[in-house]
mmCIF file of C-alpha atoms in Angstrom:
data_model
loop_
_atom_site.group_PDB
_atom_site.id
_atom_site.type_symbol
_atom_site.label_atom_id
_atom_site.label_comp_id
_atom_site.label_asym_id
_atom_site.label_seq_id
_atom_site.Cartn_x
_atom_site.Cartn_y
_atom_site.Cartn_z
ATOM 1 C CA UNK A 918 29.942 30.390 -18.179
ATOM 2 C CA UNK A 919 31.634 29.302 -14.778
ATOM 3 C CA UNK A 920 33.063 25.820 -14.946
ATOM 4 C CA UNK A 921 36.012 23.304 -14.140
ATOM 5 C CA UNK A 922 36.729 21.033 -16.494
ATOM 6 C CA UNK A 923 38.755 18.181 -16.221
ATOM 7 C CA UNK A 924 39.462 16.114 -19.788
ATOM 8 C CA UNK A 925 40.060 12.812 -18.832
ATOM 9 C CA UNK A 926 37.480 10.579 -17.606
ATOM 10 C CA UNK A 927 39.593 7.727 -16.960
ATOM 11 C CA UNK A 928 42.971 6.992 -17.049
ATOM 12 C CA UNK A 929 45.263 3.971 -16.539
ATOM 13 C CA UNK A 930 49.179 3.704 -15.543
ATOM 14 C CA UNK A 931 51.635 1.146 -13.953
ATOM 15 C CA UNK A 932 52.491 1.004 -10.712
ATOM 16 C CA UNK A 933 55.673 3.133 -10.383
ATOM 17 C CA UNK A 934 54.976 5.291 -12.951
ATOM 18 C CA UNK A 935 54.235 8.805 -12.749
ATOM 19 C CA UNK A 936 51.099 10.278 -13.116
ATOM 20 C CA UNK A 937 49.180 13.868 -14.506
ATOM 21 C CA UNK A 938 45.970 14.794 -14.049
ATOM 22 C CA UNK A 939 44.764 17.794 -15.270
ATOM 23 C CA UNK A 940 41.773 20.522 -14.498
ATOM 24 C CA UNK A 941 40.593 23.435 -16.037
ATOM 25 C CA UNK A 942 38.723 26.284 -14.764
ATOM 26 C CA UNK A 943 36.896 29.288 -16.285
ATOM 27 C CA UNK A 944 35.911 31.963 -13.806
ATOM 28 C CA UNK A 945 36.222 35.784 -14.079
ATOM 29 C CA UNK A 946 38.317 35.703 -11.108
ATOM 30 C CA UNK A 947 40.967 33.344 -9.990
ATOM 31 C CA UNK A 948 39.355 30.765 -7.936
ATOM 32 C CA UNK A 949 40.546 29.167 -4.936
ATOM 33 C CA UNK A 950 41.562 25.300 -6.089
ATOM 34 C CA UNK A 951 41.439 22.315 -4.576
ATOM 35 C CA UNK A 952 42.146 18.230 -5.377
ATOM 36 C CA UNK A 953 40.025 15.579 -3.684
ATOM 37 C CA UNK A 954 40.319 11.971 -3.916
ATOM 38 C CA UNK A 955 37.186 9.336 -3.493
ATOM 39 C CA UNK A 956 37.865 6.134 -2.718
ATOM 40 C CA UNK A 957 35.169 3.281 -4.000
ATOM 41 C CA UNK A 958 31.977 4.110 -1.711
ATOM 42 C CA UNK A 959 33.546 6.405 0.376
ATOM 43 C CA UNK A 960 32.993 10.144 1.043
ATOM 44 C CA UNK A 961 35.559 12.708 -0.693
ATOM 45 C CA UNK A 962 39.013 13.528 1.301
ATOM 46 C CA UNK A 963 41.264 16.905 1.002
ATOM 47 C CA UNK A 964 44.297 16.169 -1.142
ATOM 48 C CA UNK A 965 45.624 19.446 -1.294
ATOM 49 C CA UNK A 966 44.861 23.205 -2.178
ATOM 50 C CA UNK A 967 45.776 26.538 -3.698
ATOM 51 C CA UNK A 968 44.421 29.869 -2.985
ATOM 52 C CA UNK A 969 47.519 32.271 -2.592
ATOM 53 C CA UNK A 970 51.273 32.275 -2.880
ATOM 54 C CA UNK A 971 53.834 29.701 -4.211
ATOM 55 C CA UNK A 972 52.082 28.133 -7.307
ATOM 56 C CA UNK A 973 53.470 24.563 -6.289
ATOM 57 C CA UNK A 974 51.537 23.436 -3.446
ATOM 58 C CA UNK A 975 52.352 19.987 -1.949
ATOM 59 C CA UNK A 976 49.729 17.572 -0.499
ATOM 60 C CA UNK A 977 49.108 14.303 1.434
ATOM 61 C CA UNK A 978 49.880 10.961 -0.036
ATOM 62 C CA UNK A 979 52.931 12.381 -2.172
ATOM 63 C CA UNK A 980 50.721 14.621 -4.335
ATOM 64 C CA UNK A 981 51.112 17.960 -5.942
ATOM 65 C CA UNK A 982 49.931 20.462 -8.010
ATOM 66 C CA UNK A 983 50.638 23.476 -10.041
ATOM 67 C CA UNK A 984 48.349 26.635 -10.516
ATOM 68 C CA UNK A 985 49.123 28.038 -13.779
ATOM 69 C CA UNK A 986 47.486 31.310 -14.193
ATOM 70 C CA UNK A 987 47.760 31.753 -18.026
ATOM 71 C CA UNK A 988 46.451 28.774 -18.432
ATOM 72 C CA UNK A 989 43.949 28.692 -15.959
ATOM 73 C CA UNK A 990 45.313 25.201 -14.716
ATOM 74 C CA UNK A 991 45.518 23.211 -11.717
ATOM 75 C CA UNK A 992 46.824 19.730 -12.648
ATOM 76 C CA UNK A 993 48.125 17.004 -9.957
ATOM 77 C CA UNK A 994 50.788 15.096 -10.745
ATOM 78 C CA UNK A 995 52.355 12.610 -8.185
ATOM 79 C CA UNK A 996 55.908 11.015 -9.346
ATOM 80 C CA UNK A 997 55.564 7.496 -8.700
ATOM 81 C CA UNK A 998 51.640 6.010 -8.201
ATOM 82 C CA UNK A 999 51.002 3.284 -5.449
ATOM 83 C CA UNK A 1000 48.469 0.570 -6.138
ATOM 84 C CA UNK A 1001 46.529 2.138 -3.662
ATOM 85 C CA UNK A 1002 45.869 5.769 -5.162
ATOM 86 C CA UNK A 1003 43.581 3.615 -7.787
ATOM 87 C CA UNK A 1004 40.818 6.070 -6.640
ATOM 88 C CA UNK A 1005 38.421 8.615 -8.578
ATOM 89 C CA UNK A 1006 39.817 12.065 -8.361
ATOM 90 C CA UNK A 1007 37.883 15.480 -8.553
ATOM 91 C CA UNK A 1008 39.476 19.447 -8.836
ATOM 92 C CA UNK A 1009 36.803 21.726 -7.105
ATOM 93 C CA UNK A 1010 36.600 25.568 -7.155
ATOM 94 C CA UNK A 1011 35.423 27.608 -4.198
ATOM 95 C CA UNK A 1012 34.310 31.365 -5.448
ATOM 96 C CA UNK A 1013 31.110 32.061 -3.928
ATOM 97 C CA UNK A 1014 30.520 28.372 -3.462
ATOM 98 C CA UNK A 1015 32.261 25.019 -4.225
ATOM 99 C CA UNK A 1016 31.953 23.193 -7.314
ATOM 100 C CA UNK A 1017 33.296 20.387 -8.895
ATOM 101 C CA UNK A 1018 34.784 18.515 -12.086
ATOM 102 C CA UNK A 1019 33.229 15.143 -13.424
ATOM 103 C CA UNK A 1020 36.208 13.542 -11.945
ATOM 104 C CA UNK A 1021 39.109 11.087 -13.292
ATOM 105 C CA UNK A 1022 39.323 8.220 -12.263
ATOM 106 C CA UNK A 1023 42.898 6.174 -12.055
ATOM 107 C CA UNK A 1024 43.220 2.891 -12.466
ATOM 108 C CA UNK A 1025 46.556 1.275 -11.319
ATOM 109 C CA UNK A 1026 48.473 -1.753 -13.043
ATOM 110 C CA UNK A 1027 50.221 -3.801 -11.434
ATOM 111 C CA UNK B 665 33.180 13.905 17.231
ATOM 112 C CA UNK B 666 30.919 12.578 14.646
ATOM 113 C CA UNK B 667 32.061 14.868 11.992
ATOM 114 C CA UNK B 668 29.550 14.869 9.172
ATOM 115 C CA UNK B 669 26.242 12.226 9.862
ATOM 116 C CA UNK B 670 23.638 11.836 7.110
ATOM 117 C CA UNK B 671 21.036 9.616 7.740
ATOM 118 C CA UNK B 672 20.053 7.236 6.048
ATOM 119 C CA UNK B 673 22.890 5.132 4.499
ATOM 120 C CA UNK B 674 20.287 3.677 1.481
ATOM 121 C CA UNK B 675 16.406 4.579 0.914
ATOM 122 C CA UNK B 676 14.301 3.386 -2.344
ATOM 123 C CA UNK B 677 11.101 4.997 -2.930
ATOM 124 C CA UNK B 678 8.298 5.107 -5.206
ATOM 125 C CA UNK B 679 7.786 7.583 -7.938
ATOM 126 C CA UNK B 680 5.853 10.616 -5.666
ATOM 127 C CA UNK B 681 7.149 9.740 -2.146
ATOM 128 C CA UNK B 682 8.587 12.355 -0.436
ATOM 129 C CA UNK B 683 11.319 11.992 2.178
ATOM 130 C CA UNK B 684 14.243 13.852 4.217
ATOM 131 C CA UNK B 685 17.719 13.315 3.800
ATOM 132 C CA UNK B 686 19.587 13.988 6.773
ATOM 133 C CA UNK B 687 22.706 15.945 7.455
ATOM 134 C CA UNK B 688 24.034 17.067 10.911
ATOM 135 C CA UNK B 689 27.399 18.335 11.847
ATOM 136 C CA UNK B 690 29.206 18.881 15.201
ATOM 137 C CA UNK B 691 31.683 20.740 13.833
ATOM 138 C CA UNK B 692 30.079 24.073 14.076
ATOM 139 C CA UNK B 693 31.100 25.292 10.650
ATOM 140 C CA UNK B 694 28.799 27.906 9.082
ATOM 141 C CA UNK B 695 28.595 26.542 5.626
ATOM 142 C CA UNK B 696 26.420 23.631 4.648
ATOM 143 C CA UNK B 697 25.750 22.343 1.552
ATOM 144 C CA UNK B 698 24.154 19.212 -0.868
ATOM 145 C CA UNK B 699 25.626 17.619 -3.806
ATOM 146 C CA UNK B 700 24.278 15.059 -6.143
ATOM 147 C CA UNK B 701 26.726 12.638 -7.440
ATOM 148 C CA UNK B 702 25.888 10.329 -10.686
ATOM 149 C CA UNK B 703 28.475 8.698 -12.859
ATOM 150 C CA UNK B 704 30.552 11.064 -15.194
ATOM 151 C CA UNK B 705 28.722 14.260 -14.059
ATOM 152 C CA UNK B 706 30.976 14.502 -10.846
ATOM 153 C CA UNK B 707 29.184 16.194 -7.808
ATOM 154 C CA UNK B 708 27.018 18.735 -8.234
ATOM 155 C CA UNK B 709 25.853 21.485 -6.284
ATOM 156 C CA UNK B 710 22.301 21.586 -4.659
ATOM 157 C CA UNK B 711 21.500 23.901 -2.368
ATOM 158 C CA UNK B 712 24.237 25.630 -0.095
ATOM 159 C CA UNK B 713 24.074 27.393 3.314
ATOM 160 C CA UNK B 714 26.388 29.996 4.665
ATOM 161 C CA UNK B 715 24.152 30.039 8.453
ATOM 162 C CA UNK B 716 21.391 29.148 10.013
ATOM 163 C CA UNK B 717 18.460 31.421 8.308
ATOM 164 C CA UNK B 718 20.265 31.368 5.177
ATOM 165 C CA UNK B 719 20.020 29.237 2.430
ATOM 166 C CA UNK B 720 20.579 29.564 -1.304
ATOM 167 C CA UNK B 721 20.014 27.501 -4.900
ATOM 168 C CA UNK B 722 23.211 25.732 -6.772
ATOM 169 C CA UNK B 723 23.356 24.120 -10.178
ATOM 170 C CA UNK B 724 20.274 21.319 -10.071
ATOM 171 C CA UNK B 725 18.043 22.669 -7.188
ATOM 172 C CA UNK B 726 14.646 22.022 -8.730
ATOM 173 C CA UNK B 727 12.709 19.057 -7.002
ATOM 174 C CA UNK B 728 14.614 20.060 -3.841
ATOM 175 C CA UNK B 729 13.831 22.100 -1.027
ATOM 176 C CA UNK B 730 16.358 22.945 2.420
ATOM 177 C CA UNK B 731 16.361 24.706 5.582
ATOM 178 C CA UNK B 732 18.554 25.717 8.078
ATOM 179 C CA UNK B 733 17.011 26.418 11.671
ATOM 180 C CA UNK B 734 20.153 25.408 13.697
ATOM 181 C CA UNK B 735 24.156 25.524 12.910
ATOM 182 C CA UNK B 736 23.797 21.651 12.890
ATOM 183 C CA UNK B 737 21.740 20.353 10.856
ATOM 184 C CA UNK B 738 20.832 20.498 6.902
ATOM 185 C CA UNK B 739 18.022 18.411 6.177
ATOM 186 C CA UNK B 740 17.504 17.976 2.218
ATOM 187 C CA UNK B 741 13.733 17.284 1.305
ATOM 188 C CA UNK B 742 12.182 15.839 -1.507
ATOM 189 C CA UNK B 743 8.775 16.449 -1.827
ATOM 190 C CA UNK B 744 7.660 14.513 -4.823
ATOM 191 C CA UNK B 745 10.450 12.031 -5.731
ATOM 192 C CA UNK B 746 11.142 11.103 -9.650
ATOM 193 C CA UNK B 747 13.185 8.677 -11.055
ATOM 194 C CA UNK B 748 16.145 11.520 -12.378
ATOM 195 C CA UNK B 749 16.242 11.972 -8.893
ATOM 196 C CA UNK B 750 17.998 8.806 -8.083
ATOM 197 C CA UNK B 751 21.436 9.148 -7.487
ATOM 198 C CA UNK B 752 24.478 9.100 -4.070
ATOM 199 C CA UNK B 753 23.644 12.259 -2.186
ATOM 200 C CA UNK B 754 26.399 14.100 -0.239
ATOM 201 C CA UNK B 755 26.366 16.711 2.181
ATOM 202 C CA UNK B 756 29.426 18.761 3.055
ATOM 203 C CA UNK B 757 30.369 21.100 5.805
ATOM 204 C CA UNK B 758 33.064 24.025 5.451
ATOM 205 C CA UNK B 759 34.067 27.041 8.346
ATOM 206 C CA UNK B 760 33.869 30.517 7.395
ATOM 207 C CA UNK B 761 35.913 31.269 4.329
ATOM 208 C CA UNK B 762 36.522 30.309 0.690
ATOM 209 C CA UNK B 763 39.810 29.020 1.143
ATOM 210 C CA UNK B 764 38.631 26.308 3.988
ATOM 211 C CA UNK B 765 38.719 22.367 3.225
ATOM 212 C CA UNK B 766 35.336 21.096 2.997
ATOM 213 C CA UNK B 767 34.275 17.925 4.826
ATOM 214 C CA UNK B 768 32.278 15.268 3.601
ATOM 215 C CA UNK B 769 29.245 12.866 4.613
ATOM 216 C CA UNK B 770 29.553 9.225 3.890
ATOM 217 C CA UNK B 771 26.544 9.738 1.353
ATOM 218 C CA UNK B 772 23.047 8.764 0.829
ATOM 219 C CA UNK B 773 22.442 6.323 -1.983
ATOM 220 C CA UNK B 774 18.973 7.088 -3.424
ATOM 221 C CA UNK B 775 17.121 4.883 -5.631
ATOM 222 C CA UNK B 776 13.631 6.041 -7.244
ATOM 223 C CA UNK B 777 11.421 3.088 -8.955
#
């Protein structure tokens, strides 16, 4: 069955310190991936996406993320987290329509 | 520019009401869609619409119906609301193409008693 996965549910780090979040996708084809980022009662917003080309694609707010094909991966990774990227994040897939992960949401330590 | 307006902000009803959640975009993308939001179930997909005339089921679309006279607007009906159905409603606009960022509503927060 179709699906994008991502395995944490929640996950804490310090300020400063670098940060992975991972998503998984199973599709017969490859996908075209995104990263959004929800903010406490707020609507989603475009971090960054992949559907073509170099398999490091950069993003807003100092994010990136990596397609891995054999793995079907696209996990975002950002080197040093801000207090203010405490957020809920979601990976999406567009292939005849959009769906989306259950989300991670980050929690930042001071 | 508006963007992405859904209307209203917060509704409660009863078991059995039925209501309209709005969406309207001046955008004057193609593809319209609804998502359902509850805690560790991430968004989920609705009903979708690549054009006016055109509309098509997602993942959860029983206990909703959609239509799409105009380019604008995306109204999401429920015509006899149950409690399951509470939950932050978003609607989402994207242009022509797979590959196209989709834009977001500020969501409708549903609550069914």
């Amino acid at each position: 069955a179709q699906s994008v996965t991502q395995p944490d549910i929640h996950i804490t780090v310090s300020e400063g310190a670098s940060l992975e979040l991972r998503c998984n996708y199973s599709y017969g084809a490859t996908p075209y991936l995104f990263w959004y980022v929800q903010s406490p009662g707020q609507g989603l917003q475009l971090l960054l996406k992949y559907f073509s080309g170099d398999t490091l694609v950069q993003g807003i707010k100092g994010f990136e993320a990596e397609f891995k094909r054999s793995q079907s991966s696209f996990n975002l990774r950002k080197p040093s987290v801000h207090w203010s990227d405490a957020a809920e994040y979601f990976c999406a897939v567009a292939l005849n329509d959009m769906r989306f992960g259950a989300g991670t949401r980050l929690t930042v330590k001071p | 520019n508006a963007g992405v307006t859904q209307t209203p902000k917060f509704q409660v009803l009863k078991t059995g009401q039925s209501m309209t959640l709005q969406c309207a975009q001046d955008m004057n993308h193609e593809y319209m869609s609804w998502y359902r939001q509850d805690p560790g179930m991430g968004l989920r997909l609705i009903h979708y619409s690549v054009g006016a005339g055109i509309t098509d089921q997602g993942e959860v679309p029983n206990g909703y119906n959609v239509s799409r006279s105009t380019t604008e607007d995306f109204p999401l009906r429920l015509l006899s609301a149950a409690p399951s159905q509470t939950s932050v409603y978003f609607c989402a606009t994207r242009s022509q193409g797979l590959n196209t960022e989709a834009f977001f509503g500020q969501g409708t927060r549903l609550t069914v008693v």
